[in-house]
């Protein structure tokens, strides 16, 4: 019995296989998903040869301490922002032995949203050593906390696939 929909597990299995073929290891840096990306990847037997580590950096302090996200970046743009998502992805690589990383920071709700950063707004970063960090933003809408988090996990897999 899986915590995740079978279709999502199958996508993760394919991603892990592609990473094995490319000899790439993954690091995750998660805020609003609270470790769900790493949980999905490590639910698959044998994933330890691909999943290097996962950072759950829910608080601003954790983003600074574990990933090296500059405090002034968080102060200037907020934790849910493009610059912070990019810094989280970079920090995951800098603080691991992985070659690719993905980061997620957003407003999963049900509270915490504002007019500028509504519930369902999620920023993603993805990085590969020696390449530019990419950023994507999604507005999933106020579809419920669980659904926002699952859609974020699904999109993170897509970004990791792009990094291969």
PDB file of C-alpha atoms in Angstrom:
ATOM      1  CA  UNK A   1       0.000   0.000   0.000  1.00  0.00           C
ATOM      2  CA  UNK A   2       1.479   3.319  -1.068  1.00  0.00           C
ATOM      3  CA  UNK A   3       0.978   6.766   0.402  1.00  0.00           C
ATOM      4  CA  UNK A   4       0.914   8.086  -3.154  1.00  0.00           C
ATOM      5  CA  UNK A   5      -1.226   7.454  -6.240  1.00  0.00           C
ATOM      6  CA  UNK A   6       0.136   4.566  -8.327  1.00  0.00           C
ATOM      7  CA  UNK A   7       0.625   6.851 -11.344  1.00  0.00           C
ATOM      8  CA  UNK A   8       2.911   9.110  -9.294  1.00  0.00           C
ATOM      9  CA  UNK A   9       4.929   6.142  -7.999  1.00  0.00           C
ATOM     10  CA  UNK A  10       5.359   4.896 -11.567  1.00  0.00           C
ATOM     11  CA  UNK A  11       6.633   8.316 -12.679  1.00  0.00           C
ATOM     12  CA  UNK A  12       9.096   8.323  -9.774  1.00  0.00           C
ATOM     13  CA  UNK A  13      10.294   4.833 -10.725  1.00  0.00           C
ATOM     14  CA  UNK A  14      10.965   6.014 -14.289  1.00  0.00           C
ATOM     15  CA  UNK A  15      12.810   9.083 -12.996  1.00  0.00           C
ATOM     16  CA  UNK A  16      15.016   6.953 -10.746  1.00  0.00           C
ATOM     17  CA  UNK A  17      15.816   4.663 -13.682  1.00  0.00           C
ATOM     18  CA  UNK A  18      16.753   7.634 -15.852  1.00  0.00           C
ATOM     19  CA  UNK A  19      18.986   8.973 -13.076  1.00  0.00           C
ATOM     20  CA  UNK A  20      20.674   5.586 -12.709  1.00  0.00           C
ATOM     21  CA  UNK A  21      21.340   5.463 -16.449  1.00  0.00           C
ATOM     22  CA  UNK A  22      22.818   8.983 -16.318  1.00  0.00           C
ATOM     23  CA  UNK A  23      24.712   8.256 -13.065  1.00  0.00           C
ATOM     24  CA  UNK A  24      23.032  11.186 -11.297  1.00  0.00           C
ATOM     25  CA  UNK A  25      22.111  11.564  -7.644  1.00  0.00           C
ATOM     26  CA  UNK A  26      19.240  13.719  -6.389  1.00  0.00           C
ATOM     27  CA  UNK A  27      18.896  16.140  -3.476  1.00  0.00           C
ATOM     28  CA  UNK A  28      15.583  17.753  -2.545  1.00  0.00           C
ATOM     29  CA  UNK A  29      14.969  21.031  -0.699  1.00  0.00           C
ATOM     30  CA  UNK A  30      11.376  21.189   0.471  1.00  0.00           C
ATOM     31  CA  UNK A  31       9.280  23.683   2.350  1.00  0.00           C
ATOM     32  CA  UNK A  32       5.522  23.437   1.696  1.00  0.00           C
ATOM     33  CA  UNK A  33       5.788  19.779   0.640  1.00  0.00           C
ATOM     34  CA  UNK A  34       7.392  18.888   3.968  1.00  0.00           C
ATOM     35  CA  UNK A  35       9.503  16.044   2.606  1.00  0.00           C
ATOM     36  CA  UNK A  36       6.890  14.454   0.335  1.00  0.00           C
ATOM     37  CA  UNK A  37       9.182  14.477  -2.710  1.00  0.00           C
ATOM     38  CA  UNK A  38      11.880  12.595  -0.819  1.00  0.00           C
ATOM     39  CA  UNK A  39       9.223  10.312   0.681  1.00  0.00           C
ATOM     40  CA  UNK A  40       7.905   9.427  -2.768  1.00  0.00           C
ATOM     41  CA  UNK A  41      11.359   8.730  -4.173  1.00  0.00           C
ATOM     42  CA  UNK A  42      12.459   6.659  -1.171  1.00  0.00           C
ATOM     43  CA  UNK A  43       9.233   4.643  -1.171  1.00  0.00           C
ATOM     44  CA  UNK A  44      10.718   2.813  -4.145  1.00  0.00           C
ATOM     45  CA  UNK A  45      12.995  -0.086  -3.182  1.00  0.00           C
ATOM     46  CA  UNK A  46      16.599   0.491  -4.211  1.00  0.00           C
ATOM     47  CA  UNK A  47      16.260   4.266  -4.419  1.00  0.00           C
ATOM     48  CA  UNK A  48      19.264   4.783  -2.139  1.00  0.00           C
ATOM     49  CA  UNK A  49      21.595   4.601  -5.134  1.00  0.00           C
ATOM     50  CA  UNK A  50      19.943   7.734  -6.571  1.00  0.00           C
ATOM     51  CA  UNK A  51      18.482   9.730  -3.666  1.00  0.00           C
ATOM     52  CA  UNK A  52      21.449  11.374  -1.957  1.00  0.00           C
ATOM     53  CA  UNK A  53      19.535  13.406   0.632  1.00  0.00           C
ATOM     54  CA  UNK A  54      16.528  15.553   1.322  1.00  0.00           C
ATOM     55  CA  UNK A  55      16.266  18.814   3.213  1.00  0.00           C
ATOM     56  CA  UNK A  56      12.976  19.757   4.855  1.00  0.00           C
ATOM     57  CA  UNK A  57      13.420  23.470   5.446  1.00  0.00           C
ATOM     58  CA  UNK A  58      10.006  24.582   6.568  1.00  0.00           C
ATOM     59  CA  UNK A  59      11.157  27.581   8.588  1.00  0.00           C
ATOM     60  CA  UNK A  60      13.142  30.554   7.337  1.00  0.00           C
ATOM     61  CA  UNK A  61      15.864  29.659   9.852  1.00  0.00           C
ATOM     62  CA  UNK A  62      16.143  26.169   8.371  1.00  0.00           C
ATOM     63  CA  UNK A  63      16.450  27.626   4.875  1.00  0.00           C
ATOM     64  CA  UNK A  64      19.334  29.770   6.110  1.00  0.00           C
ATOM     65  CA  UNK A  65      21.024  27.175   8.339  1.00  0.00           C
ATOM     66  CA  UNK A  66      20.695  24.039   6.205  1.00  0.00           C
ATOM     67  CA  UNK A  67      20.783  25.448   2.684  1.00  0.00           C
ATOM     68  CA  UNK A  68      22.649  28.731   3.079  1.00  0.00           C
ATOM     69  CA  UNK A  69      19.783  30.845   1.744  1.00  0.00           C
ATOM     70  CA  UNK A  70      20.781  34.443   2.548  1.00  0.00           C
ATOM     71  CA  UNK A  71      18.581  36.014   5.214  1.00  0.00           C
ATOM     72  CA  UNK A  72      18.360  39.260   3.258  1.00  0.00           C
ATOM     73  CA  UNK A  73      16.935  37.344   0.285  1.00  0.00           C
ATOM     74  CA  UNK A  74      14.141  36.018   2.494  1.00  0.00           C
ATOM     75  CA  UNK A  75      13.628  39.448   4.067  1.00  0.00           C
ATOM     76  CA  UNK A  76      13.512  41.242   0.701  1.00  0.00           C
ATOM     77  CA  UNK A  77      11.423  38.784  -1.326  1.00  0.00           C
ATOM     78  CA  UNK A  78       9.770  36.479   1.209  1.00  0.00           C
ATOM     79  CA  UNK A  79      10.221  32.734   1.571  1.00  0.00           C
ATOM     80  CA  UNK A  80       7.709  32.095  -1.222  1.00  0.00           C
ATOM     81  CA  UNK A  81       9.583  33.689  -4.113  1.00  0.00           C
ATOM     82  CA  UNK A  82      11.703  32.995  -7.156  1.00  0.00           C
ATOM     83  CA  UNK A  83      15.006  34.093  -5.571  1.00  0.00           C
ATOM     84  CA  UNK A  84      14.474  31.856  -2.546  1.00  0.00           C
ATOM     85  CA  UNK A  85      13.452  28.855  -4.680  1.00  0.00           C
ATOM     86  CA  UNK A  86      16.603  29.304  -6.757  1.00  0.00           C
ATOM     87  CA  UNK A  87      18.786  29.669  -3.641  1.00  0.00           C
ATOM     88  CA  UNK A  88      17.219  26.559  -2.111  1.00  0.00           C
ATOM     89  CA  UNK A  89      18.012  24.476  -5.217  1.00  0.00           C
ATOM     90  CA  UNK A  90      21.578  25.793  -5.238  1.00  0.00           C
ATOM     91  CA  UNK A  91      21.932  25.188  -1.503  1.00  0.00           C
ATOM     92  CA  UNK A  92      20.792  21.586  -1.878  1.00  0.00           C
ATOM     93  CA  UNK A  93      23.628  20.977  -4.346  1.00  0.00           C
ATOM     94  CA  UNK A  94      26.182  22.896  -2.295  1.00  0.00           C
ATOM     95  CA  UNK A  95      25.351  20.894   0.824  1.00  0.00           C
ATOM     96  CA  UNK A  96      25.205  17.438  -0.750  1.00  0.00           C
ATOM     97  CA  UNK A  97      26.988  15.093  -3.114  1.00  0.00           C
ATOM     98  CA  UNK A  98      24.073  15.150  -5.562  1.00  0.00           C
ATOM     99  CA  UNK A  99      24.370  16.329  -9.146  1.00  0.00           C
ATOM    100  CA  UNK A 100      20.743  17.486  -9.518  1.00  0.00           C
ATOM    101  CA  UNK A 101      18.317  19.100  -7.116  1.00  0.00           C
ATOM    102  CA  UNK A 102      14.798  20.407  -6.879  1.00  0.00           C
ATOM    103  CA  UNK A 103      13.338  22.932  -4.450  1.00  0.00           C
ATOM    104  CA  UNK A 104       9.769  23.803  -3.512  1.00  0.00           C
ATOM    105  CA  UNK A 105       8.432  26.759  -1.523  1.00  0.00           C
ATOM    106  CA  UNK A 106       4.836  27.852  -1.526  1.00  0.00           C
ATOM    107  CA  UNK A 107       1.550  28.530   0.219  1.00  0.00           C
ATOM    108  CA  UNK A 108      -0.314  25.245   0.691  1.00  0.00           C
ATOM    109  CA  UNK A 109      -3.052  26.718   2.878  1.00  0.00           C
ATOM    110  CA  UNK A 110      -5.646  26.677   4.080  1.00  0.00           C
ATOM    111  CA  UNK A 111      -4.408  29.941   5.622  1.00  0.00           C
ATOM    112  CA  UNK A 112      -1.332  32.052   5.038  1.00  0.00           C
ATOM    113  CA  UNK A 113      -2.260  33.402   1.646  1.00  0.00           C
ATOM    114  CA  UNK A 114      -2.261  37.086   0.706  1.00  0.00           C
ATOM    115  CA  UNK A 115      -3.378  39.025  -2.349  1.00  0.00           C
ATOM    116  CA  UNK A 116       0.165  38.882  -3.750  1.00  0.00           C
ATOM    117  CA  UNK A 117       0.890  35.331  -2.588  1.00  0.00           C
ATOM    118  CA  UNK A 118      -2.402  33.443  -2.554  1.00  0.00           C
ATOM    119  CA  UNK A 119      -2.987  29.896  -1.374  1.00  0.00           C
ATOM    120  CA  UNK A 120      -1.824  27.588  -4.152  1.00  0.00           C
ATOM    121  CA  UNK A 121       1.148  29.718  -5.259  1.00  0.00           C
ATOM    122  CA  UNK A 122       4.266  27.543  -5.420  1.00  0.00           C
ATOM    123  CA  UNK A 123       7.787  28.405  -6.596  1.00  0.00           C
ATOM    124  CA  UNK A 124      10.128  25.671  -7.795  1.00  0.00           C
ATOM    125  CA  UNK A 125      13.849  25.660  -8.427  1.00  0.00           C
ATOM    126  CA  UNK A 126      15.914  22.998 -10.162  1.00  0.00           C
ATOM    127  CA  UNK A 127      19.645  22.778 -10.546  1.00  0.00           C
ATOM    128  CA  UNK A 128      22.314  20.628 -12.092  1.00  0.00           C
ATOM    129  CA  UNK A 129      25.978  21.070 -11.351  1.00  0.00           C
ATOM    130  CA  UNK A 130      27.617  23.206 -14.010  1.00  0.00           C
ATOM    131  CA  UNK A 131      24.348  24.552 -15.416  1.00  0.00           C
ATOM    132  CA  UNK A 132      22.043  27.485 -14.782  1.00  0.00           C
ATOM    133  CA  UNK A 133      19.389  27.127 -12.101  1.00  0.00           C
ATOM    134  CA  UNK A 134      15.877  27.149 -13.486  1.00  0.00           C
ATOM    135  CA  UNK A 135      12.742  28.510 -11.853  1.00  0.00           C
ATOM    136  CA  UNK A 136       9.093  27.729 -12.442  1.00  0.00           C
ATOM    137  CA  UNK A 137       6.039  29.120 -10.695  1.00  0.00           C
ATOM    138  CA  UNK A 138       2.653  27.459 -10.496  1.00  0.00           C
ATOM    139  CA  UNK A 139      -0.663  28.799  -9.283  1.00  0.00           C
ATOM    140  CA  UNK A 140      -2.625  25.697  -8.366  1.00  0.00           C
ATOM    141  CA  UNK A 141      -5.429  27.723  -6.802  1.00  0.00           C
ATOM    142  CA  UNK A 142      -7.149  27.110  -3.494  1.00  0.00           C
ATOM    143  CA  UNK A 143      -7.827  23.423  -4.216  1.00  0.00           C
ATOM    144  CA  UNK A 144      -6.986  22.151  -0.737  1.00  0.00           C
ATOM    145  CA  UNK A 145      -3.724  21.605   1.098  1.00  0.00           C
ATOM    146  CA  UNK A 146      -3.323  17.937   0.212  1.00  0.00           C
ATOM    147  CA  UNK A 147      -3.984  18.520  -3.489  1.00  0.00           C
ATOM    148  CA  UNK A 148      -1.593  21.507  -3.661  1.00  0.00           C
ATOM    149  CA  UNK A 149       1.138  19.435  -2.047  1.00  0.00           C
ATOM    150  CA  UNK A 150       0.570  16.440  -4.341  1.00  0.00           C
ATOM    151  CA  UNK A 151       0.529  18.626  -7.453  1.00  0.00           C
ATOM    152  CA  UNK A 152       3.772  20.201  -6.224  1.00  0.00           C
ATOM    153  CA  UNK A 153       5.380  16.765  -5.855  1.00  0.00           C
ATOM    154  CA  UNK A 154       4.223  15.828  -9.338  1.00  0.00           C
ATOM    155  CA  UNK A 155       5.639  19.007 -10.860  1.00  0.00           C
ATOM    156  CA  UNK A 156       8.927  18.549  -8.967  1.00  0.00           C
ATOM    157  CA  UNK A 157       9.357  15.172 -10.667  1.00  0.00           C
ATOM    158  CA  UNK A 158       8.887  16.892 -14.009  1.00  0.00           C
ATOM    159  CA  UNK A 159      11.603  19.413 -13.169  1.00  0.00           C
ATOM    160  CA  UNK A 160      14.009  16.704 -12.037  1.00  0.00           C
ATOM    161  CA  UNK A 161      13.430  14.909 -15.328  1.00  0.00           C
ATOM    162  CA  UNK A 162      14.390  18.111 -17.183  1.00  0.00           C
ATOM    163  CA  UNK A 163      17.683  18.196 -15.253  1.00  0.00           C
ATOM    164  CA  UNK A 164      18.736  14.766 -16.515  1.00  0.00           C
TER     165      UNK A 164
END
